[in-house]
Coordinates of C-alpha atoms and ligand atoms in Angstrom, one line a residue:
X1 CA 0.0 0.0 0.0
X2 CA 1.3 3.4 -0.9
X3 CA 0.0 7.2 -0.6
X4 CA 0.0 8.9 -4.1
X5 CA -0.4 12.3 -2.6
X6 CA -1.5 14.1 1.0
X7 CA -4.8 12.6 -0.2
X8 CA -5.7 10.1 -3.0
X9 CA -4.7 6.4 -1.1
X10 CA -3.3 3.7 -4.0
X11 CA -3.9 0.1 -3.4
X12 CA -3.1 -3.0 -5.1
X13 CA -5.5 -6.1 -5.1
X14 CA -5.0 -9.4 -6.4
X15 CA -7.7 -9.4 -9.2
X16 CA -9.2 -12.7 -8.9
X17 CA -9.1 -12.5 -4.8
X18 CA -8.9 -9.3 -3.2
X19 CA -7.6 -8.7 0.1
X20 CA -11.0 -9.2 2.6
X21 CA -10.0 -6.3 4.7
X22 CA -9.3 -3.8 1.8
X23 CA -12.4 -4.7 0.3
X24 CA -14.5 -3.8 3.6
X25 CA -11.9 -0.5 4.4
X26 CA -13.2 0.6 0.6
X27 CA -16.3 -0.3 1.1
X28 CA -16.8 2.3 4.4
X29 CA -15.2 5.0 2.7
X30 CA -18.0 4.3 0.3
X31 CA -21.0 4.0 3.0
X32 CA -19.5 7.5 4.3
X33 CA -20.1 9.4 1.3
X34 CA -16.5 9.4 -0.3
X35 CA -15.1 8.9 -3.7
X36 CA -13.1 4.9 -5.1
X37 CA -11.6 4.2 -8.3
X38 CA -12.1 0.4 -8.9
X39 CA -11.7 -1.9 -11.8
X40 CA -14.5 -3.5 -13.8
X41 CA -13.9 -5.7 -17.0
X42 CA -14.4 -2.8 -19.7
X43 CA -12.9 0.1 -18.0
X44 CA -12.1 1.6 -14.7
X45 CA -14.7 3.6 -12.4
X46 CA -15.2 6.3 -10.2
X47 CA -17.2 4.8 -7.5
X48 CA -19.6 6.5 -5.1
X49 CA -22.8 6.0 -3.1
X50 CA -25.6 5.4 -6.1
X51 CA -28.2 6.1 -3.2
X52 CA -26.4 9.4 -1.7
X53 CA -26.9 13.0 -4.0
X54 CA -24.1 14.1 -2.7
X55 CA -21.7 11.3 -3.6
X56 CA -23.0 11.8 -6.8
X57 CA -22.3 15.4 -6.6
X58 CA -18.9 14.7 -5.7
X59 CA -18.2 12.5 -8.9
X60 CA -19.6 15.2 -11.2
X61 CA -17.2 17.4 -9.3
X62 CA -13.8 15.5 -9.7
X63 CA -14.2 14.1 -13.2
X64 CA -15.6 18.0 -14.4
X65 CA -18.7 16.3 -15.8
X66 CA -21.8 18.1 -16.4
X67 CA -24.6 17.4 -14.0
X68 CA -26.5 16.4 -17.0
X69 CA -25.0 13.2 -17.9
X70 CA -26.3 10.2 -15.9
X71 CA -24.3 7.6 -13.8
X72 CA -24.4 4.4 -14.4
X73 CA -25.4 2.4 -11.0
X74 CA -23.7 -0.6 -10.3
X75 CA -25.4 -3.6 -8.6
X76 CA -23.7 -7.2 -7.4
X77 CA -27.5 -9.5 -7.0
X78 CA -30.3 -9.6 -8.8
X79 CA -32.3 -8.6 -6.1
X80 CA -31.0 -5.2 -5.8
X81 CA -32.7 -4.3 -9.1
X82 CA -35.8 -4.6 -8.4
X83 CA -35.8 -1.5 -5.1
X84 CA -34.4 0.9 -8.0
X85 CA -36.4 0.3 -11.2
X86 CA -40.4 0.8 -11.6
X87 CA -40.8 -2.0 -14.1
X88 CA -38.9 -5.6 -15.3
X89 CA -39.9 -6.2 -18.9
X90 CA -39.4 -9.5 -19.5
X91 CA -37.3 -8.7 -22.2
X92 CA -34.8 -7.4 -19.8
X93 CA -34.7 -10.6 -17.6
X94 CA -33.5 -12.8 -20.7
X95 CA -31.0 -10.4 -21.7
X96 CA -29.4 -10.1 -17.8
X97 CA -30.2 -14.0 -17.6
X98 CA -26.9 -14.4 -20.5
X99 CA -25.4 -11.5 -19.9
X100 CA -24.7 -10.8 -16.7
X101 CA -22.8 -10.0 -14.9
X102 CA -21.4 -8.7 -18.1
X103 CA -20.3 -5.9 -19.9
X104 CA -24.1 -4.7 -20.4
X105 CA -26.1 -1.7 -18.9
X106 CA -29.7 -1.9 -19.1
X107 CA -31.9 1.8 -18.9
X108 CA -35.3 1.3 -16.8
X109 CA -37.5 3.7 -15.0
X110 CA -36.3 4.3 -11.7
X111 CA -37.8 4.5 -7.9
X112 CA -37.8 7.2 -6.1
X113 CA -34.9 5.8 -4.0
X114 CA -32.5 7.0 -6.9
X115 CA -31.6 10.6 -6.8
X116 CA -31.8 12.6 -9.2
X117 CA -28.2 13.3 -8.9
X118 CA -27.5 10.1 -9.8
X119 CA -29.7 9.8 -12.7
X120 CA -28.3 13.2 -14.4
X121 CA -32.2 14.4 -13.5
X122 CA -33.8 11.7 -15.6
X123 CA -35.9 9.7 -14.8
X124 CA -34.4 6.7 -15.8
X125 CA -31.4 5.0 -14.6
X126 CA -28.8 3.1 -16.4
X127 CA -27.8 -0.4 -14.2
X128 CA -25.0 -2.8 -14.9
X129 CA -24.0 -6.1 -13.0
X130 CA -20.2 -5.9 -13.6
X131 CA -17.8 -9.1 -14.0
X132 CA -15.1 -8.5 -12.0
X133 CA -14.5 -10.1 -8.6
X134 CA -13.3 -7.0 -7.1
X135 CA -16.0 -4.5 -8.4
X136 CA -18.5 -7.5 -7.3
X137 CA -16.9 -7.4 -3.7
X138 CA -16.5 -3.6 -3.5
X139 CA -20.4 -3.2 -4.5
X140 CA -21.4 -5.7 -1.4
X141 CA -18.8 -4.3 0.8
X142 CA -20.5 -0.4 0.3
X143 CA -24.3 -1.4 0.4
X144 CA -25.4 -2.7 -2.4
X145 CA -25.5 0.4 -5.2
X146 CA -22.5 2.5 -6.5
X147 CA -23.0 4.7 -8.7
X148 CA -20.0 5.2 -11.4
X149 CA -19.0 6.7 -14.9
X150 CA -16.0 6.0 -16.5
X151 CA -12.7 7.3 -14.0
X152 CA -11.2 10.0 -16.0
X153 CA -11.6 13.5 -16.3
X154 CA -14.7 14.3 -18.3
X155 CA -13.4 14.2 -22.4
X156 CA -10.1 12.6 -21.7
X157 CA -10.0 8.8 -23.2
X158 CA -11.5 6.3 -20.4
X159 CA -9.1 4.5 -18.4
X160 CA -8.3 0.9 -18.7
X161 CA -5.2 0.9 -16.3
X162 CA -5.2 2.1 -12.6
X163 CA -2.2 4.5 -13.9
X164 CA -4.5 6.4 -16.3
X165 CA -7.1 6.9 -13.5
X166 CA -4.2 8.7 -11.3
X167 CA -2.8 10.7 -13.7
X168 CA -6.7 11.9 -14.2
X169 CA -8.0 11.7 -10.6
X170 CA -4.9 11.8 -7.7
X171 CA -5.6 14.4 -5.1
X172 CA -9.8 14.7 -5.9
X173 CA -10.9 11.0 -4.5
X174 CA -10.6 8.8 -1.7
X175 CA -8.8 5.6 -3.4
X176 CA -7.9 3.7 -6.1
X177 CA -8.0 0.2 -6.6
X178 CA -5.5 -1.2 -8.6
X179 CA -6.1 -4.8 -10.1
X180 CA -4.0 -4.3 -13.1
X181 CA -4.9 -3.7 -16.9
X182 CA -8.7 -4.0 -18.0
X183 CA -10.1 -7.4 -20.2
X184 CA -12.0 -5.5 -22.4
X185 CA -11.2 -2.2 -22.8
X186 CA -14.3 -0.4 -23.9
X187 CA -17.4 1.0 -21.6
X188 CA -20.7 -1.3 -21.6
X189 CA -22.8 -1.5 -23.9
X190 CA -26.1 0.0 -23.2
X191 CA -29.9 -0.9 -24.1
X192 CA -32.7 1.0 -22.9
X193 CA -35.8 -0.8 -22.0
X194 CA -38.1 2.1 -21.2
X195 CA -39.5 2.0 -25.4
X196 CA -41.8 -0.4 -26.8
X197 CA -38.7 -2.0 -28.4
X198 CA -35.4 -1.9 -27.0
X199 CA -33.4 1.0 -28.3
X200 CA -28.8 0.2 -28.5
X201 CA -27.8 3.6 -27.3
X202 CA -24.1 2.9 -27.2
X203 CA -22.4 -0.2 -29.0
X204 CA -19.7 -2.1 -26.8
X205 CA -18.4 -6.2 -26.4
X206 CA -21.9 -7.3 -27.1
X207 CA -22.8 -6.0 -30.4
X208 CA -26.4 -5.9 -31.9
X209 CA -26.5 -9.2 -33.7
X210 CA -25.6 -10.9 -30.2
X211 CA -28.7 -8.9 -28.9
X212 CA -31.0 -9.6 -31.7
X213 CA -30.0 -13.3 -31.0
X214 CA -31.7 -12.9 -27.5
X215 CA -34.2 -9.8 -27.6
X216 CA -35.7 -10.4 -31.4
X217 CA -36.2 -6.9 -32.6
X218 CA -33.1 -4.3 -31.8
X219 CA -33.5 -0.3 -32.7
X220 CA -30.3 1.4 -33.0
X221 CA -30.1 4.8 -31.8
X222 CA -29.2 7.3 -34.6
X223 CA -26.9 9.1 -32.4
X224 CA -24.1 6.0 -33.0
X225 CA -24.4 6.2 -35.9
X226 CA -23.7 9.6 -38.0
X227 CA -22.2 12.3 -35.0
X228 CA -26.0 13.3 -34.6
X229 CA -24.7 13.5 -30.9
X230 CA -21.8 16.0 -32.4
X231 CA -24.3 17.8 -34.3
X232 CA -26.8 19.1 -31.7
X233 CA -29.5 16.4 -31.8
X234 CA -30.3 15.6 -28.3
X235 CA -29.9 11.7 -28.0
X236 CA -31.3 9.7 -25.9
X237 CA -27.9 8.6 -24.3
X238 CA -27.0 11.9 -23.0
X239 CA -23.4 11.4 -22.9
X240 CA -23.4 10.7 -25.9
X241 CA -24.0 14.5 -26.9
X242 CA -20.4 15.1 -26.0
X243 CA -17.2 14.7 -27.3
X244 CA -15.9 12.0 -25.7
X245 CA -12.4 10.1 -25.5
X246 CA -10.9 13.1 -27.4
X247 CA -6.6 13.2 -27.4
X248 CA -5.5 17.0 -27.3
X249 CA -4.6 16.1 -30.8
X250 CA -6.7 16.6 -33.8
X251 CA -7.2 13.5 -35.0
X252 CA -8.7 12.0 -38.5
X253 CA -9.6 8.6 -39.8
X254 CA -8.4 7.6 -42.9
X255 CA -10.3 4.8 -44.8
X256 CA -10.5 3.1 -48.1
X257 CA -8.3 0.1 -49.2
X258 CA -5.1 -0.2 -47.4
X259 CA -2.5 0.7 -50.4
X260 CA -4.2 4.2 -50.5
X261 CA -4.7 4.4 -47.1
X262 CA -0.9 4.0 -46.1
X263 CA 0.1 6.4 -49.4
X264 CA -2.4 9.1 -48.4
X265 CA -1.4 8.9 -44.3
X266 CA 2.1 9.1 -45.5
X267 CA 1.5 12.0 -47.9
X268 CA -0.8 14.1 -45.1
X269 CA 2.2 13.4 -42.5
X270 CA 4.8 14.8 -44.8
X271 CA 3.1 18.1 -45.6
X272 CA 2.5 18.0 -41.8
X273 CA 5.9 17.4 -40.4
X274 CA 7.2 20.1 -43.3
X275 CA 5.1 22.9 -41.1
X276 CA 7.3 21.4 -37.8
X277 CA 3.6 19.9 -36.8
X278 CA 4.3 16.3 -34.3
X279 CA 2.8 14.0 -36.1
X280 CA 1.3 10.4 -34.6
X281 CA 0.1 7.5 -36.4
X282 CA -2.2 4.8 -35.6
X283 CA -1.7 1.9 -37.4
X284 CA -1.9 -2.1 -37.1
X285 CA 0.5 -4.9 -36.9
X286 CA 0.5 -5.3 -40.8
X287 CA 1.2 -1.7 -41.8
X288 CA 3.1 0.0 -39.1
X289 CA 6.2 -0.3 -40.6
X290 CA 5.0 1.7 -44.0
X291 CA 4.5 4.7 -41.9
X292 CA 7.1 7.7 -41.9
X293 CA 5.7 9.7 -38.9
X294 CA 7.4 11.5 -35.4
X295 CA 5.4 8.7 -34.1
X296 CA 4.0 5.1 -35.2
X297 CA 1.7 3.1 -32.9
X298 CA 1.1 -0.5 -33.8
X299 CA -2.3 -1.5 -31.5
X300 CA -2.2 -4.8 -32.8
X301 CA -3.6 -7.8 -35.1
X302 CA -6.5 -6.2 -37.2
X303 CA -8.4 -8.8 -37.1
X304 CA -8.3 -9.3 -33.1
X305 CA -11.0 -7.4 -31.3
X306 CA -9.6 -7.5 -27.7
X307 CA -5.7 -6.1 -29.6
X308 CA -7.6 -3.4 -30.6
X309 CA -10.2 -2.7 -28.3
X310 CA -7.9 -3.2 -25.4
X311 CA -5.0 -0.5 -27.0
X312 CA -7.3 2.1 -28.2
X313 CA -7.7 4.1 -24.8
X314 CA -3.8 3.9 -23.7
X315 CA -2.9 5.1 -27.0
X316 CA -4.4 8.0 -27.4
X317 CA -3.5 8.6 -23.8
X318 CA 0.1 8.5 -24.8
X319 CA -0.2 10.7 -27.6
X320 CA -1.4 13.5 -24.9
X321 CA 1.6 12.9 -23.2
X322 CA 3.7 12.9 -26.1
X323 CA 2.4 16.3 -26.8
X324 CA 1.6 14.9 -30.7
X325 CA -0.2 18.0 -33.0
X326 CA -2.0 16.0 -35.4
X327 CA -2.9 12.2 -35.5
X328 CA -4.2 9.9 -38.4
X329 CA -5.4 6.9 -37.7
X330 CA -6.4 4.1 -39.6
X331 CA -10.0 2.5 -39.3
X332 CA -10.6 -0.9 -37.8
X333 CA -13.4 -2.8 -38.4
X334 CA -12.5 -5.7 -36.3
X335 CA -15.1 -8.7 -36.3
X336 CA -16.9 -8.6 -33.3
X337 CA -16.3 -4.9 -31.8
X338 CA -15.7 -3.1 -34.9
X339 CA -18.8 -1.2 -34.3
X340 CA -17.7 0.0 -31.0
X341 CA -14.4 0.4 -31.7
X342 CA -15.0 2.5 -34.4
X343 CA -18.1 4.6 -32.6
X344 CA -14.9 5.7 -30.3
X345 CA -12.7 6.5 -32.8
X346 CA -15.0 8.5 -34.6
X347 CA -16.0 10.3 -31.2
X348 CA -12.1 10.9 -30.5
X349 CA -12.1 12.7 -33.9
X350 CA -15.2 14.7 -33.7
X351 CA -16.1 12.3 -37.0
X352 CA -13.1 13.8 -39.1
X353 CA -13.2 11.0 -41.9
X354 CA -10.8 11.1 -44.9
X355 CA -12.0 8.3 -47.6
X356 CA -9.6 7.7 -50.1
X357 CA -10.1 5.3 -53.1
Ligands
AMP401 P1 -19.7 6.4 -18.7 O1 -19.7 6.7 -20.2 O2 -18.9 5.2 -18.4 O3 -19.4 7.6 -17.9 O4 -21.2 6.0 -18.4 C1 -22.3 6.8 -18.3 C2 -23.1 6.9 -19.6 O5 -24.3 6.0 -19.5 C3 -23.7 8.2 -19.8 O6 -22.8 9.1 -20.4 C4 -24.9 7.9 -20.7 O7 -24.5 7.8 -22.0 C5 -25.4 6.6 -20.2 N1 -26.5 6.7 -19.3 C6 -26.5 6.6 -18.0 N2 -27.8 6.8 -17.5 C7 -28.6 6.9 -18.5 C8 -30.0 7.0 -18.6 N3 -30.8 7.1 -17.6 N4 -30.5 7.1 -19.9 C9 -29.7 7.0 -21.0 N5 -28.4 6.9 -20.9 C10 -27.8 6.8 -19.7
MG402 MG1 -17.2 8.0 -19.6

């Protein structure tokens, strides 16, 4: 156990069996109102009191979020759900049934016992059943509910390693729990269930063939699709209105068949590098070595979602440290994630898209 700073205490816990009395030491700091980092399988979270405004208050206040942009309450049992939401469609209790815990969050109506600090002033709430053993423990240990967004400031990329919620958060919470790297490396993916039909508002692990397989009939949000989000339509996901794992960088997707893709990324980082611009590239195992760039970053097999999805976060982190002035990136339309994968990338460049024959 070390102490980052005067405030912020860093812990290390085995990921498959956390320390007992860590857990329960977490855990009170959480029953008294204060602010812990854990991990979860997609990414890492702030945690605080789902059931206490001003917890939730507190987590607006250290990541800079606006007030308007729900939490996503995090439950351990089955039986917890049913206090917070006003109705189960049945729907819903298939989907949980395979899925969790899992990297799915579920919208429903909520109770009054959910604050409206919590909910971003909806009123809905977002719930997810995470598989980790230490979020698991840590939601038990505090009560029952924590409420937590991704732990990073507000528009930085989310954070998949304990180091990334540090550099973002040291000095503004209570703890952070450090279990190591993250398995999947995107946030949840989320279905509301408050429409006749249940409505994907933001794409993740499980894509929308693996629900259709379960729920029958799927509505994608517009938002995830064409920047609507970007462009001033009010979505239904309100995070999704801003943007969202941006690097300080600008950054633009190049896409079209690889040969042109590599020519015209090399051509733009020339004419770039000729203005004394820093330029980064984000490429994959296959073409990183084509590149002439300040910077080249291989994130791994094209083909493999979890290279991918698992990289994308710490490199554009890197590139912000780096102090990189323009990126290009290739696009990745991995197998299974590609939709998610490439609904962050796009959201990271504020939907700057280059085709190229
Ligand atoms: P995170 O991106 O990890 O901070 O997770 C929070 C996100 O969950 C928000 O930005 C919203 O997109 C979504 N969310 C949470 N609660 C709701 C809700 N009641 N209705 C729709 N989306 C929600
Ligand atoms: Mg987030």
């Amino acid at each position: 156990m070390q102490q980052c700073d005067g405030k912020t205490e860093y812990i290390v816990l085995d990921p498959d069996s956390p320390d007992a009395d860590l857990i329960r030491r977490a855990g009170e700091i959480l029953r008294e109102g204060g602010l812990v980092a854990f991990p979860t399988e997609t990414v890492y979270g702030l945690g605080g009191d789902a059931l206490n405004p001003a917890a939730s208050e507190k987590i607006y206040a250290a990541k800079g979020r606006p007030s308007d942009n729900p939490l996503i309450v995090h439950i351990a049992d089955m039986e917890h759900l049913v206090p917070i939401v006003r109705e189960l469609p049945e729907k819903a209790v298939q989907l949980a049934e395979v899925w969790w815990p899992g990297p799915l969050t579920m919208i429903f109506h909520k109770t009054d016992i959910v604050p409206d600090e919590t909910s971003g002033g909806l009123p809905t709430v977002a719930v997810r059943m995470p598989n980790h053993p230490v979020a698991l423990a840590l939601i038990r240990a505090a009560g029952g509910y924590i409420a937590a967004p991704s732990a990073n400031t507000s528009g930085r990329p989310s954070p998949t390693n304990a180091q990334h919620v540090a550099e973002d958060l040291s000095g503004k919470i209570d703890m952070i729990l450090d279990s190591g790297p993250v398995r999947i490396g995107l946030e949840s993916t989320i279905v509301d269930f408050t429409e006749d039909v249940p409505v994907l508002l933001r794409p993740g692990y499980i894509n929308i063939e693996m629900l259709r397989k379960i729920l029958g009939e799927v509505r994608v949000d517009p938002g995830i699709r064409n920047g609507a989000a970007e462009k001033g339509v009010r979505p239904k996901a309100p995070g999704m209105r801003y943007r969202h794992y941006a690097p300080k960088a600008s950054l633009t997707i190049v896409e079209g068949p690889r040969e042109s893709v590599t020519g015209k990324i090399n051509e733009l980082a020339a004419k770039a590098m000729d203005e004394g611009k820093k330029v980064g590239i984000i490429a994959a195992d296959d073409t990183a070595s084509c590149y002439h760039a300040s910077i080249v970053k291989d994130i791994g097999d094209r083909n493999t979602d979890k290279e991918i999805a698992q990289h994308l976060f710490s490199v554009l982190r890197e590139f912000d440290a780096e102090n990189v002035d323009i990126i290009y990136s290739e696009s990745f339309n991995t197998p299974r994630m590609g939709q998610a994968i490439m609904n962050r990338l796009l959201k990271a460049a504020g939907h700057k898209v280059l085709s190229v024959p």
